[in-house]
mmCIF file of C-alpha atoms in Angstrom:
data_model
loop_
_atom_site.group_PDB
_atom_site.id
_atom_site.type_symbol
_atom_site.label_atom_id
_atom_site.label_comp_id
_atom_site.label_asym_id
_atom_site.label_seq_id
_atom_site.Cartn_x
_atom_site.Cartn_y
_atom_site.Cartn_z
ATOM 1 C CA TRP A 103 0.363 21.796 -18.745
ATOM 2 C CA LEU A 104 2.548 21.688 -21.973
ATOM 3 C CA THR A 105 -0.572 21.737 -24.008
ATOM 4 C CA TRP A 106 -1.720 24.926 -22.281
ATOM 5 C CA CYS A 107 1.680 26.538 -22.769
ATOM 6 C CA GLN A 108 1.389 25.849 -26.423
ATOM 7 C CA GLU A 109 -2.114 27.281 -26.576
ATOM 8 C CA GLU A 110 -1.196 30.416 -24.832
ATOM 9 C CA ASN A 111 2.047 30.724 -27.015
ATOM 10 C CA ILE A 112 4.170 30.641 -23.836
ATOM 11 C CA LYS A 113 7.777 29.895 -24.882
ATOM 12 C CA LEU A 114 9.695 27.839 -22.420
ATOM 13 C CA ARG A 115 13.178 28.931 -21.555
ATOM 14 C CA SER A 116 14.412 25.513 -21.191
ATOM 15 C CA GLN A 117 13.133 21.921 -21.756
ATOM 16 C CA PRO A 118 10.897 20.664 -18.903
ATOM 17 C CA ALA A 119 12.231 17.923 -16.806
ATOM 18 C CA LEU A 120 10.357 15.358 -14.368
ATOM 19 C CA VAL A 121 11.734 15.280 -10.747
ATOM 20 C CA PRO A 122 10.284 12.438 -8.788
ATOM 21 C CA LEU A 123 9.279 13.046 -5.272
ATOM 22 C CA ALA A 124 11.312 11.349 -2.525
ATOM 23 C CA VAL A 125 11.142 9.582 0.841
ATOM 24 C CA ASN A 126 11.618 12.227 3.397
ATOM 25 C CA ASP A 127 14.553 11.819 5.836
ATOM 26 C CA GLU A 128 12.199 10.873 8.819
ATOM 27 C CA LEU A 129 10.874 7.739 7.065
ATOM 28 C CA ALA A 130 14.287 6.961 5.423
ATOM 29 C CA PHE A 131 15.813 7.131 8.964
ATOM 30 C CA VAL A 132 13.355 4.550 10.314
ATOM 31 C CA ALA A 133 13.495 2.494 7.169
ATOM 32 C CA GLY A 134 17.294 2.151 7.813
ATOM 33 C CA PHE A 135 18.660 4.187 5.141
ATOM 34 C CA PRO A 136 21.723 6.501 5.699
ATOM 35 C CA CYS A 137 20.494 10.157 6.009
ATOM 36 C CA SER A 138 20.984 13.299 7.928
ATOM 37 C CA LEU A 139 19.295 12.062 11.035
ATOM 38 C CA ASN A 140 21.803 9.353 11.696
ATOM 39 C CA THR A 141 23.956 9.521 14.673
ATOM 40 C CA PRO A 142 26.849 7.181 16.172
ATOM 41 C CA SER A 143 24.074 5.770 18.233
ATOM 42 C CA ALA A 144 21.568 5.598 15.610
ATOM 43 C CA SER A 145 23.295 4.357 12.592
ATOM 44 C CA SER A 146 21.476 2.972 9.613
ATOM 45 C CA VAL A 147 22.426 -0.586 10.749
ATOM 46 C CA LYS A 148 21.197 0.034 14.296
ATOM 47 C CA MET A 149 17.825 1.497 12.832
ATOM 48 C CA LEU A 150 17.237 -1.650 10.738
ATOM 49 C CA GLU A 151 17.391 -3.547 14.090
ATOM 50 C CA LYS A 152 15.104 -1.133 15.746
ATOM 51 C CA ARG A 153 12.688 -1.329 12.887
ATOM 52 C CA GLN A 154 12.137 -4.943 13.679
ATOM 53 C CA LEU A 155 11.107 -3.889 17.146
ATOM 54 C CA LEU A 156 8.743 -1.390 15.807
ATOM 55 C CA ARG A 157 7.269 -4.016 13.571
ATOM 56 C CA ASP A 158 6.747 -6.336 16.547
ATOM 57 C CA ALA A 159 5.240 -3.604 18.767
ATOM 58 C CA ALA A 160 2.854 -2.576 15.968
ATOM 59 C CA ARG A 161 1.655 -5.990 15.013
ATOM 60 C CA LYS A 162 1.174 -6.928 18.620
ATOM 61 C CA GLU A 163 -1.037 -3.861 19.148
ATOM 62 C CA MET A 164 -3.092 -4.884 16.119
ATOM 63 C CA GLY A 165 -3.411 -8.403 17.273
ATOM 64 C CA LEU A 166 -1.507 -10.057 14.495
ATOM 65 C CA THR A 167 0.600 -13.101 14.640
ATOM 66 C CA GLU A 168 3.446 -14.080 12.498
ATOM 67 C CA ASN A 169 0.954 -16.140 10.447
ATOM 68 C CA ASP A 170 -0.890 -13.117 9.139
ATOM 69 C CA MET A 171 0.003 -11.404 6.032
ATOM 70 C CA LEU A 172 -0.892 -7.625 6.568
ATOM 71 C CA VAL A 173 -1.711 -5.812 3.435
ATOM 72 C CA ILE A 174 -2.056 -2.006 3.714
ATOM 73 C CA SER A 175 -3.438 0.821 1.689
ATOM 74 C CA LEU A 176 -3.043 4.357 3.010
ATOM 75 C CA SER A 177 -4.990 7.178 1.376
ATOM 76 C CA SER A 178 -8.220 9.029 1.529
ATOM 77 C CA ILE A 179 -11.232 6.874 1.205
ATOM 78 C CA ASN A 180 -12.906 7.476 -2.100
ATOM 79 C CA ALA A 181 -13.662 5.662 -5.349
ATOM 80 C CA GLY A 182 -10.483 7.083 -7.045
ATOM 81 C CA LYS A 183 -8.442 5.217 -4.628
ATOM 82 C CA GLY A 184 -10.183 1.881 -5.194
ATOM 83 C CA GLN A 185 -10.646 0.451 -1.615
ATOM 84 C CA LEU A 186 -13.746 -1.256 -2.587
ATOM 85 C CA PHE A 187 -12.081 -3.027 -5.335
ATOM 86 C CA LEU A 188 -9.411 -3.963 -3.084
ATOM 87 C CA LEU A 189 -11.996 -5.516 -0.636
ATOM 88 C CA GLU A 190 -13.662 -7.374 -3.556
ATOM 89 C CA SER A 191 -10.298 -8.714 -4.350
ATOM 90 C CA ALA A 192 -9.586 -9.682 -0.750
ATOM 91 C CA ASP A 193 -12.918 -11.505 -0.578
ATOM 92 C CA LEU A 194 -12.159 -13.495 -3.843
ATOM 93 C CA ALA A 195 -8.651 -14.366 -2.455
ATOM 94 C CA MET A 196 -10.021 -15.563 0.912
ATOM 95 C CA ASN A 197 -12.997 -17.592 -0.386
ATOM 96 C CA GLU A 198 -12.234 -19.022 -3.824
ATOM 97 C CA ASP A 199 -10.334 -22.152 -4.255
ATOM 98 C CA PRO A 200 -6.901 -21.594 -5.389
ATOM 99 C CA LEU A 201 -6.906 -18.919 -7.981
ATOM 100 C CA GLN A 202 -3.961 -18.861 -10.434
ATOM 101 C CA THR A 203 -0.681 -18.794 -8.638
ATOM 102 C CA GLY A 204 3.005 -19.410 -9.544
ATOM 103 C CA SER A 205 3.843 -18.599 -13.119
ATOM 104 C CA GLU A 206 0.293 -17.960 -14.217
ATOM 105 C CA VAL A 207 0.230 -14.721 -12.143
ATOM 106 C CA LYS A 208 2.838 -13.155 -14.468
ATOM 107 C CA LYS A 209 0.403 -13.344 -17.326
ATOM 108 C CA SER A 210 -2.237 -11.460 -15.418
ATOM 109 C CA LEU A 211 -2.015 -8.152 -17.323
ATOM 110 C CA ASP A 212 -3.659 -9.465 -20.475
ATOM 111 C CA ILE A 213 -6.998 -8.301 -19.346
ATOM 112 C CA ARG A 214 -7.100 -4.611 -20.384
ATOM 113 C CA GLN A 215 -10.098 -4.024 -22.633
ATOM 114 C CA ASP A 216 -12.734 -1.467 -21.601
ATOM 115 C CA GLN A 217 -11.173 -1.023 -18.086
ATOM 116 C CA SER A 218 -11.356 2.698 -18.124
ATOM 117 C CA SER A 219 -15.135 2.906 -18.793
ATOM 118 C CA LEU A 220 -15.820 0.234 -16.272
ATOM 119 C CA SER A 221 -13.783 2.058 -13.667
ATOM 120 C CA VAL A 222 -15.718 5.278 -14.382
ATOM 121 C CA LYS A 223 -19.086 3.437 -13.995
ATOM 122 C CA HIS A 224 -18.030 2.003 -10.541
ATOM 123 C CA HIS A 225 -16.770 5.426 -9.537
ATOM 124 C CA LEU A 226 -20.356 6.934 -10.178
ATOM 125 C CA ARG A 227 -21.881 4.052 -8.338
ATOM 126 C CA GLY A 228 -19.766 4.849 -5.271
ATOM 127 C CA LEU A 229 -20.181 8.468 -5.400
ATOM 128 C CA HIS A 230 -23.843 8.626 -6.131
ATOM 129 C CA GLN A 231 -25.278 5.641 -4.322
ATOM 130 C CA LYS A 232 -28.262 6.449 -2.119
ATOM 131 C CA SER A 233 -27.384 6.901 1.464
ATOM 132 C CA ARG A 234 -27.874 3.999 3.807
ATOM 133 C CA ASN A 235 -28.533 3.939 7.456
ATOM 134 C CA LEU A 236 -25.003 3.008 8.267
ATOM 135 C CA ASP A 237 -22.970 4.571 10.977
ATOM 136 C CA VAL A 238 -19.455 5.569 9.705
ATOM 137 C CA SER A 239 -18.120 6.775 13.056
ATOM 138 C CA SER A 240 -14.868 5.381 14.042
ATOM 139 C CA THR A 241 -16.356 3.678 17.098
ATOM 140 C CA ASN A 242 -17.864 1.015 14.664
ATOM 141 C CA LEU A 243 -14.542 0.275 12.977
ATOM 142 C CA ARG A 244 -11.515 -1.779 14.415
ATOM 143 C CA LEU A 245 -9.404 1.353 14.530
ATOM 144 C CA PHE A 246 -5.609 1.109 14.925
ATOM 145 C CA THR A 247 -3.607 4.223 15.967
ATOM 146 C CA SER A 248 0.127 4.355 15.035
ATOM 147 C CA VAL A 249 2.502 3.158 17.513
ATOM 148 C CA ASN A 250 4.937 5.927 18.841
ATOM 149 C CA THR A 251 8.118 5.374 16.891
ATOM 150 C CA THR A 252 10.449 6.550 19.569
ATOM 151 C CA ASN A 253 8.909 4.388 22.314
ATOM 152 C CA ALA A 254 8.524 1.298 20.084
ATOM 153 C CA VAL A 255 12.085 1.130 18.863
ATOM 154 C CA SER A 256 13.305 1.079 22.525
ATOM 155 C CA ILE A 257 11.332 -1.876 23.509
ATOM 156 C CA ASN A 258 13.456 -4.747 24.741
ATOM 157 C CA GLY A 259 14.008 -7.676 22.242
ATOM 158 C CA THR A 260 12.545 -10.148 24.718
ATOM 159 C CA HIS A 261 9.082 -8.824 23.909
ATOM 160 C CA ARG A 262 9.281 -9.861 20.246
ATOM 161 C CA ARG A 263 6.417 -11.980 19.141
ATOM 162 C CA LYS A 264 7.590 -15.663 18.679
ATOM 163 C CA MET A 265 7.673 -17.162 15.253
ATOM 164 C CA TYR A 266 4.511 -19.102 14.468
ATOM 165 C CA ASP A 267 5.361 -22.768 15.263
ATOM 166 C CA SER A 268 3.552 -25.713 13.733
ATOM 167 C CA LYS A 269 4.360 -29.222 12.532
ATOM 168 C CA GLY A 270 3.471 -28.612 9.132
ATOM 169 C CA ALA A 271 3.569 -25.430 6.721
ATOM 170 C CA GLN A 272 0.400 -23.369 6.949
ATOM 171 C CA GLU A 273 -0.793 -20.791 4.519
ATOM 172 C CA GLN A 274 -0.822 -17.293 6.083
ATOM 173 C CA ALA A 275 -4.024 -15.470 6.776
ATOM 174 C CA LEU A 276 -4.866 -12.307 4.933
ATOM 175 C CA LYS A 277 -5.329 -9.098 6.913
ATOM 176 C CA ILE A 278 -6.196 -5.690 5.359
ATOM 177 C CA LEU A 279 -5.622 -2.439 6.984
ATOM 178 C CA ILE A 280 -7.167 0.735 5.221
ATOM 179 C CA GLY A 281 -6.700 4.476 5.950
ATOM 180 C CA SER A 282 -7.249 7.247 6.339
ATOM 181 C CA VAL A 283 -10.345 7.439 8.585
ATOM 182 C CA GLY A 284 -11.298 11.063 9.265
ATOM 183 C CA SER A 285 -9.593 12.482 6.170
ATOM 184 C CA LYS A 286 -11.312 15.538 4.753
ATOM 185 C CA SER A 287 -10.911 13.949 1.284
ATOM 186 C CA ASN A 288 -12.934 10.973 2.191
ATOM 187 C CA LYS A 289 -16.433 10.471 0.414
ATOM 188 C CA ILE A 290 -18.999 9.520 2.797
ATOM 189 C CA PRO A 291 -21.361 7.690 0.348
ATOM 190 C CA TYR A 292 -18.300 5.594 -0.731
ATOM 191 C CA VAL A 293 -17.529 4.769 2.814
ATOM 192 C CA LYS A 294 -21.108 3.677 3.363
ATOM 193 C CA GLU A 295 -20.786 1.538 0.214
ATOM 194 C CA ILE A 296 -17.581 -0.191 1.625
ATOM 195 C CA LEU A 297 -19.361 -0.731 5.163
ATOM 196 C CA SER A 298 -22.502 -2.220 3.395
ATOM 197 C CA PHE A 299 -20.211 -4.609 1.489
ATOM 198 C CA LEU A 300 -18.386 -5.588 4.661
ATOM 199 C CA SER A 301 -21.681 -6.275 6.448
ATOM 200 C CA GLN A 302 -22.468 -8.836 3.814
ATOM 201 C CA HIS A 303 -19.181 -10.473 4.114
ATOM 202 C CA ALA A 304 -18.539 -11.419 7.660
ATOM 203 C CA LYS A 305 -15.472 -13.369 7.192
ATOM 204 C CA LEU A 306 -13.756 -10.523 5.276
ATOM 205 C CA SER A 307 -14.981 -7.925 7.786
ATOM 206 C CA GLU A 308 -13.243 -9.745 10.660
ATOM 207 C CA SER A 309 -9.988 -9.379 8.713
ATOM 208 C CA VAL A 310 -10.267 -5.578 8.072
ATOM 209 C CA LEU A 311 -8.462 -2.967 10.181
ATOM 210 C CA TRP A 312 -8.681 0.769 9.914
ATOM 211 C CA THR A 313 -6.361 3.586 10.848
ATOM 212 C CA PRO A 314 -6.931 7.208 11.221
ATOM 213 C CA ALA A 315 -5.494 9.972 8.975
ATOM 214 C CA THR A 316 -2.039 10.528 10.289
ATOM 215 C CA THR A 317 1.364 11.653 9.244
ATOM 216 C CA ARG A 318 3.043 9.148 11.527
ATOM 217 C CA VAL A 319 3.123 6.094 9.293
ATOM 218 C CA ALA A 320 6.519 4.463 9.982
ATOM 219 C CA SER A 321 4.899 1.907 12.324
ATOM 220 C CA LEU A 322 2.204 1.071 9.701
ATOM 221 C CA TYR A 323 4.797 0.424 6.967
ATOM 222 C CA SER A 324 6.930 -1.565 9.508
ATOM 223 C CA ALA A 325 3.908 -3.844 10.479
ATOM 224 C CA ALA A 326 2.943 -4.463 6.893
ATOM 225 C CA ASP A 327 3.943 -7.314 4.531
ATOM 226 C CA VAL A 328 2.294 -5.973 1.217
ATOM 227 C CA TYR A 329 1.277 -2.578 0.004
ATOM 228 C CA VAL A 330 -1.665 -2.056 -2.335
ATOM 229 C CA MET A 331 -1.727 1.039 -4.548
ATOM 230 C CA ASN A 332 -5.181 0.588 -6.193
ATOM 231 C CA SER A 333 -5.675 4.023 -7.697
ATOM 232 C CA GLN A 334 -8.370 4.046 -10.450
ATOM 233 C CA GLY A 335 -7.611 7.097 -12.456
ATOM 234 C CA LEU A 336 -4.873 7.956 -15.103
ATOM 235 C CA GLY A 337 -4.631 11.255 -13.318
ATOM 236 C CA GLU A 338 -2.719 9.577 -10.427
ATOM 237 C CA THR A 339 0.635 11.052 -11.061
ATOM 238 C CA PHE A 340 3.389 10.065 -8.624
ATOM 239 C CA GLY A 341 2.318 8.165 -5.572
ATOM 240 C CA ARG A 342 4.801 9.063 -2.739
ATOM 241 C CA VAL A 343 3.266 6.331 -0.561
ATOM 242 C CA THR A 344 4.337 3.697 -3.197
ATOM 243 C CA VAL A 345 8.127 4.656 -2.716
ATOM 244 C CA GLU A 346 7.712 4.850 0.940
ATOM 245 C CA ALA A 347 6.417 1.407 1.051
ATOM 246 C CA MET A 348 9.090 0.165 -1.118
ATOM 247 C CA ALA A 349 11.602 1.968 1.253
ATOM 248 C CA PHE A 350 10.332 -0.381 4.079
ATOM 249 C CA GLY A 351 10.716 -3.495 1.905
ATOM 250 C CA LEU A 352 7.172 -3.992 0.898
ATOM 251 C CA PRO A 353 6.129 -5.494 -2.380
ATOM 252 C CA VAL A 354 3.606 -3.259 -4.171
ATOM 253 C CA LEU A 355 0.447 -4.465 -5.828
ATOM 254 C CA GLY A 356 -0.482 -1.585 -8.048
ATOM 255 C CA THR A 357 -2.751 -0.527 -10.988
ATOM 256 C CA ASP A 358 -1.324 -0.649 -14.369
ATOM 257 C CA GLY A 359 -1.929 3.101 -14.962
ATOM 258 C CA GLY A 360 -0.952 6.457 -14.119
ATOM 259 C CA GLY A 361 2.245 6.947 -12.289
ATOM 260 C CA THR A 362 2.170 3.636 -10.520
ATOM 261 C CA LYS A 363 3.239 1.597 -13.532
ATOM 262 C CA GLU A 364 6.262 3.973 -13.895
ATOM 263 C CA ILE A 365 7.270 3.236 -10.322
ATOM 264 C CA VAL A 366 6.556 -0.528 -9.946
ATOM 265 C CA GLU A 367 8.580 -2.899 -12.032
ATOM 266 C CA HIS A 368 6.199 -5.855 -12.793
ATOM 267 C CA ASN A 369 7.447 -9.136 -11.391
ATOM 268 C CA VAL A 370 10.512 -7.375 -9.905
ATOM 269 C CA THR A 371 9.271 -4.891 -7.261
ATOM 270 C CA GLY A 372 5.641 -5.818 -7.359
ATOM 271 C CA LEU A 373 2.776 -7.017 -9.367
ATOM 272 C CA LEU A 374 0.505 -4.902 -11.539
ATOM 273 C CA HIS A 375 -3.131 -5.356 -12.393
ATOM 274 C CA PRO A 376 -5.686 -3.608 -14.551
ATOM 275 C CA MET A 377 -7.874 -0.817 -13.302
ATOM 276 C CA GLY A 378 -11.684 -1.197 -12.779
ATOM 277 C CA HIS A 379 -13.696 -4.390 -12.394
ATOM 278 C CA PRO A 380 -11.182 -6.517 -14.618
ATOM 279 C CA GLY A 381 -8.614 -5.850 -12.177
ATOM 280 C CA THR A 382 -10.212 -7.338 -9.142
ATOM 281 C CA ARG A 383 -9.761 -10.886 -10.006
ATOM 282 C CA VAL A 384 -6.122 -10.265 -11.049
ATOM 283 C CA LEU A 385 -5.445 -8.441 -7.794
ATOM 284 C CA ALA A 386 -7.138 -11.413 -5.943
ATOM 285 C CA GLU A 387 -4.657 -13.800 -7.762
ATOM 286 C CA ASN A 388 -1.774 -11.482 -6.855
ATOM 287 C CA LEU A 389 -2.814 -11.567 -3.220
ATOM 288 C CA ARG A 390 -3.063 -15.224 -3.190
ATOM 289 C CA PHE A 391 0.323 -15.600 -4.971
ATOM 290 C CA LEU A 392 1.920 -13.458 -2.168
ATOM 291 C CA LEU A 393 0.099 -15.447 0.488
ATOM 292 C CA LYS A 394 1.540 -18.651 -0.724
ATOM 293 C CA ASN A 395 5.011 -17.423 -1.645
ATOM 294 C CA PRO A 396 6.507 -15.524 1.303
ATOM 295 C CA ASN A 397 9.971 -15.729 -0.389
ATOM 296 C CA ALA A 398 8.577 -14.032 -3.360
ATOM 297 C CA ARG A 399 7.357 -11.235 -1.102
ATOM 298 C CA LYS A 400 10.658 -10.855 0.436
ATOM 299 C CA GLN A 401 12.575 -10.776 -2.797
ATOM 300 C CA MET A 402 10.263 -8.202 -4.327
ATOM 301 C CA GLY A 403 10.483 -6.051 -1.040
ATOM 302 C CA MET A 404 14.308 -6.225 -1.377
ATOM 303 C CA GLU A 405 14.230 -5.193 -4.992
ATOM 304 C CA GLY A 406 11.961 -2.289 -3.985
ATOM 305 C CA ARG A 407 14.355 -1.079 -1.411
ATOM 306 C CA LYS A 408 17.248 -1.171 -3.994
ATOM 307 C CA MET A 409 15.366 0.885 -6.319
ATOM 308 C CA VAL A 410 14.633 3.611 -3.616
ATOM 309 C CA GLU A 411 18.188 3.592 -2.652
ATOM 310 C CA ARG A 412 19.087 4.199 -6.309
ATOM 311 C CA LYS A 413 16.441 6.681 -7.208
ATOM 312 C CA TYR A 414 13.936 7.919 -4.405
ATOM 313 C CA LEU A 415 15.818 9.421 -1.496
ATOM 314 C CA LYS A 416 16.047 13.095 -0.812
ATOM 315 C CA ARG A 417 19.586 13.434 -2.230
ATOM 316 C CA HIS A 418 18.408 12.131 -5.572
ATOM 317 C CA MET A 419 15.590 14.797 -5.755
ATOM 318 C CA TYR A 420 17.964 17.459 -5.033
ATOM 319 C CA LYS A 421 20.403 16.328 -7.614
ATOM 320 C CA ARG A 422 17.551 16.317 -10.218
ATOM 321 C CA PHE A 423 16.750 19.927 -9.335
ATOM 322 C CA VAL A 424 20.407 21.052 -9.688
ATOM 323 C CA GLU A 425 20.601 19.275 -13.071
#
């Protein structure tokens, strides 16, 4: 845009400024941040308690236990959003014997060469692949519809799912939830490619859930343990879903490109990985790291919430506009 202004000899009256998008009050309210929707009976403290009830209700409807680590990625389903790369990474994380974890995961961003060209080649494969005889209707998918927030937060605490109980520590099981089924931005050839991949990986397929396109995402964020922002293009500017996920205390696994790397602080609020095929193994390592380290998940999630409270609420956006 600035280049265009220069080419057209358009003189700006003032210096341009970037104003980040913000978490809206509806989500901030459920996430437990002070906002315009709070009342004496629905204070931010009380909403934090009710969010746990919402989490329990949503996970119960999904058929999850406390021993499942739910990873979600909410966006239109197309090559630019990288859902197939995510599933390839999940398959590696579930089936390979321990990939690098611990301190090694912090060195994961060294693989950067040729990532853009590889990413473009994969996009073309996803968008131009010949159509297969696969039914992509929602009836063939394990579809989860968002829990009604109002009803869920009023559920009695006795219905909370009990913590997983075992004589010994057990690694959590990986579950993936992908949205948005039914979005007009979805690319059918790419969806077919994903379904074909899942048909060849039965174990992974059993761990994948789908959700329809919806604006009622509070229950999804509440149910989740990790958020993946796997956008594959430098044109991905500011991902509002990234800061929404952080508001709900989720660590973010994101690509080291576009706006994601400006939001996610590596090793603090999440972990970054390269775009394209070089990133699939790194993302797999990051998934395994978080599977084995729930305390790290919690810590990164807490740091993400703090960042949202400092920078990404509605009042921050308005203040930047005024300035």
